[in-house]
Every structure is written in C-alpha cells, then in structure tokens.
C-alpha cells in the first residue's frame, strides 16, 4: 500500500500526499541520497494495466527529462517499484495558476503579461527541442512563492490525451476549455495548438474567466470550432487593445493565421504595455474560417455532434468502451485511401505542387546522384500506387546532382532554412550547438563550421551554432575539491551538468582525488557548461599519440581540447591530453600529454574526441605508442 513513509527505489521516502488528479497522486518526498525535498507523481493503478500506455509513458518520461528550462518543472527520474510507476520531479512550493485566478479573479495586467512572456519562452524552448505540450492550461502552470511560473506535465499530457478518455465529466471539461479547434476535431496538433491554448490562458488571466463555457464538454468543443473568440475588452474594459489583439491572433480558428512561433508571441508581448494601441499586432482571418464561423450553426449535423460526443466521452460509459467507439468513429470519418500518384521524374516544384493535392505537407529531402539531374525527384516513400490518406506522411527524395564540397553561408537565417540549404547542397551536418549569448533571434544560426566558401571534406565535420533561449537553467558551482572523482561527478550530475574534462598532474594526493576544479566554487554557470577537474596522475603504462593530428580551425581564439573518452562509475568523461587556445587555419597538432592504457603492446589504438569551444566536432581512431 502506497502512503507516507513508503520508500520507492530505495531512495524516495514519501512524506505526504499534496495533490491528486485524474491520472496520478502527487506526494512530497525526501530524496534520501541527496537529502533534497522532491515531488513524486505516482500513477493510479488502473493506468498501469494498459501496456500500450505504460510503454508510451516510459518513452515520454525519457523525453521530458531532456527539457532543461528555468520555467519548466524538471522530471529527472522515473521507474517501476513493486508494480508502482512513479516520476520524480522538482517540488514547487506554491499554487497552480488556476487557483490564483479562482481566488483573485482577473490578475493584474502587468503580472499576467510577465507570466505569459515566460511561458512563451518556455514553450519556444520546448518547441525548438521538438516537444509539443498539448495540454497548456492554468491547472498545469505552478506559481511559486515569488510569483515565478512553471509549466508542469511536459511530455506526459500527450500520452494521457491520446490513450485515455476519462469517464469523469469534470476531468474532461478541465482540458476542453483550452483545446484548440484542431484538437476538438480530433486532428493532429503541432506547436500552434500550444499557442492557441496559451492565448486562452492569457484571456482567462486578464478577464478571470474562460472564453467558452457550457454545460457539457461537447458544447464547449463546438464553441472552440464554431464561435468567434470573445473580445477580452468586453469583460475587462481597461485592458490595453494590444493585449486584446495578441489574444485574438493567438486564438485564430485556422492555425495558419496564428503566431508562427511562441517567440513571435513573446516579441509582441514585449511591446504590449509600452505600445497599448497594438497597431503593431497584425493578423487576419482566412476567408474559409470567416465563412465557417458565419454558417457554423446552420451546418451542424447530427453526424458531427455524434463524433464530438464520442471523442470527448460520455460520463456513463466506461473508459475502454469509449476508446473503442472513438477509434471506430475516427476511422469511419477519415477520408478513404486513394492510390498515391507517381512523382518520380518530376521536378521538385511540380512534384510538390502535385503532392499538395493529396497531402497538406510533403517532406522533401535531398541526395547526391550522378544519374539524375539536380532538382528531379528520384524516389518517393510510399511508392506510387500505394493506398494513401491525406494525413499520411509523404517523402520526396530530390536529386542534388553530384553534390557540393563548398560550404554555403547559412548564418543569420533560421535553423530550418539553413538545414534546407545544406540538404540542397548534399551536405550533412554533424552537430547543432545552442548558444544563449548575443542579440540574434532565437532559432537563428549565429556561427557555422566550416566557414562559407571552405571545403567541407577538408574540414572533417559540419556544425552550426544556433541562438537558444537565454532562460536556460543555471546553477551555483559546488565545492568538490578533495572529493573522490566518482563522488564529485555524482554531485555534478545531480545538478544537471554533463560535460566533464579530466586533467592529470603529478601530485602526492591520493589517487582519484579532485585536486582542483574549474569553475570555482559559487560561480554561477549554465547547465550546458563544461567542468574541468584535475586529479593525480594514475600509475601504469603511459602512451602518447604517435603522430600529429591535422585540423582546420575556423577562427582565431578558438579553444581546442583533445581527449580520450572514458567512463567513471557510469558517468562519461574525457581525459584531456591537449588543451590550448589556437589560431585560425590548418593546424598540425602534436598532443604532448600521456594516458594510461591497459595494454602489454608497444602500440595501441584509441578513440580521440576533438572539441572546439567545448563542442565535440569529430572523433577519430589514432595510434598511440609507449611514451
């Protein structure tokens, strides 16, 4: 029986239940290893019996752990203990945004804007990482004691929405108030659905109520689809017109007319208080949407109502019966498949135009080909003649001719455009690096390697540096000197650091003891920073690199490190044998450091990792000789 004093995974001691929802119980708990207070979400037993849900849940937990943002609640551990699935998260001491609105009514405009801006940046970060929340609502936004907002349930809401339909009407309505029209219709969603939900949330913050309400979830869903978005100034006459316009743009019925990104919405919110007339906020409804709204009530049919009833559930029907019925109804309403046309041999332009008649968004990729002219479709997936539905994925592979070895200039453009140009030139990139410094728009390429006009093959690797949101998690560097190396690494990993460079030096200190650290204690660093640890040189047969390593350095002042990948109690590290700040150009680097290799031979081979400005640009196997 799960309850206070239960210990999960031999580590997390439950203290008290602090919340519960349709899918889980939330406990305050003590992490016995780190002595930190955490929150533990425990899935209700009925959800653990659905194997498909469990498998998706595991994958989503792994994905959620990758999100590291100051305004996203971190899920950093999960597991199964004696039949109980649990997730360990940061504990936020505070209340939900929904609670604040229920207690206070409309929130102060300046505070509502400040919250919305931070949520925009958090969503932008997640969207760039490839995640869509799908359940943005004030119930999933925690507010701590200082007023700081945090998005909860990232990566998990999608599973719950896709794989369960609760029979509790209240639970359904809790989400349906914030559903986008495409969610209400049961269609696929993307980041623009999160933007719609954020617009609804902003409306509720400034007016104290949701824009659409009714007695049933079906009726609310129909309003999201058919009814015009209310004017927020009707409920809050003193509200700046700029905020009203931002809400209207975010909540357009047609997602193509909403903000194209959460960061675009953030940019408008930055100006809304200083430019209250909102003349800078530009948006328009599509003709199709306008006509749909005007004729919506006349065109409602029993069939569409029936479908929505089935999609959102009826309280009297058990969960699994609803899932089966919804699946059948969706399958019934989906367009019947048609044979896919043959696009091979068409030019890219003609193929895309033809493909858009059968699918809304074909994917185009590029391959070098000596047999087909550049710009001609050489392959498609699925193949011609296969049964195809409008929402099925379609990939067109376009010839890039013989390809190019010259690096184009892809700086000062958004990442998607830069990647498209590289694909069109038959160039594959090795790594995308995020950098929070500078004034470039988020998502834009601010640096590239190799430089424009340089040879790709001679450079050995291709990487782009992309501007990331500045609101990444930061920590204060702890004091780990005099700790054993395994203990020091464990402390750093618990603070979300992951890039560790190990240096060796002659010392009388005990082997594997941390002699020095960089950064120093109490230095504030971001969690994507590197950490240098110096330990006494280990005993054993030492080897050095047998010949120089040829590298192309992109610019003066580049930090170069060369190291051997290693592992310390499950933590990845790099033992550095060369480190220096180097000048631009072709360099023949001769690492002078040595490393202990467990071998009886005079010659051994090991992998070397090469870092430029703490970015791993290549790995190569080299020969080591006894040094």
Coordinates of C-alpha atoms in Angstrom, one line a residue, residues 17 50 69 87 127 164 485 514 531 541:
X17 CA 0.1 13.5 -0.4
X50 CA -2.7 -0.6 -20.0
X69 CA 14.4 25.3 -18.8
X87 CA 8.1 10.1 -11.7
X127 CA 9.1 23.5 -29.5
X164 CA -7.2 7.5 -22.2
X485 CA 36.3 11.6 -8.6
X514 CA 39.9 16.0 -7.1
X531 CA 33.7 21.5 -15.9
X541 CA 52.0 2.1 -18.7

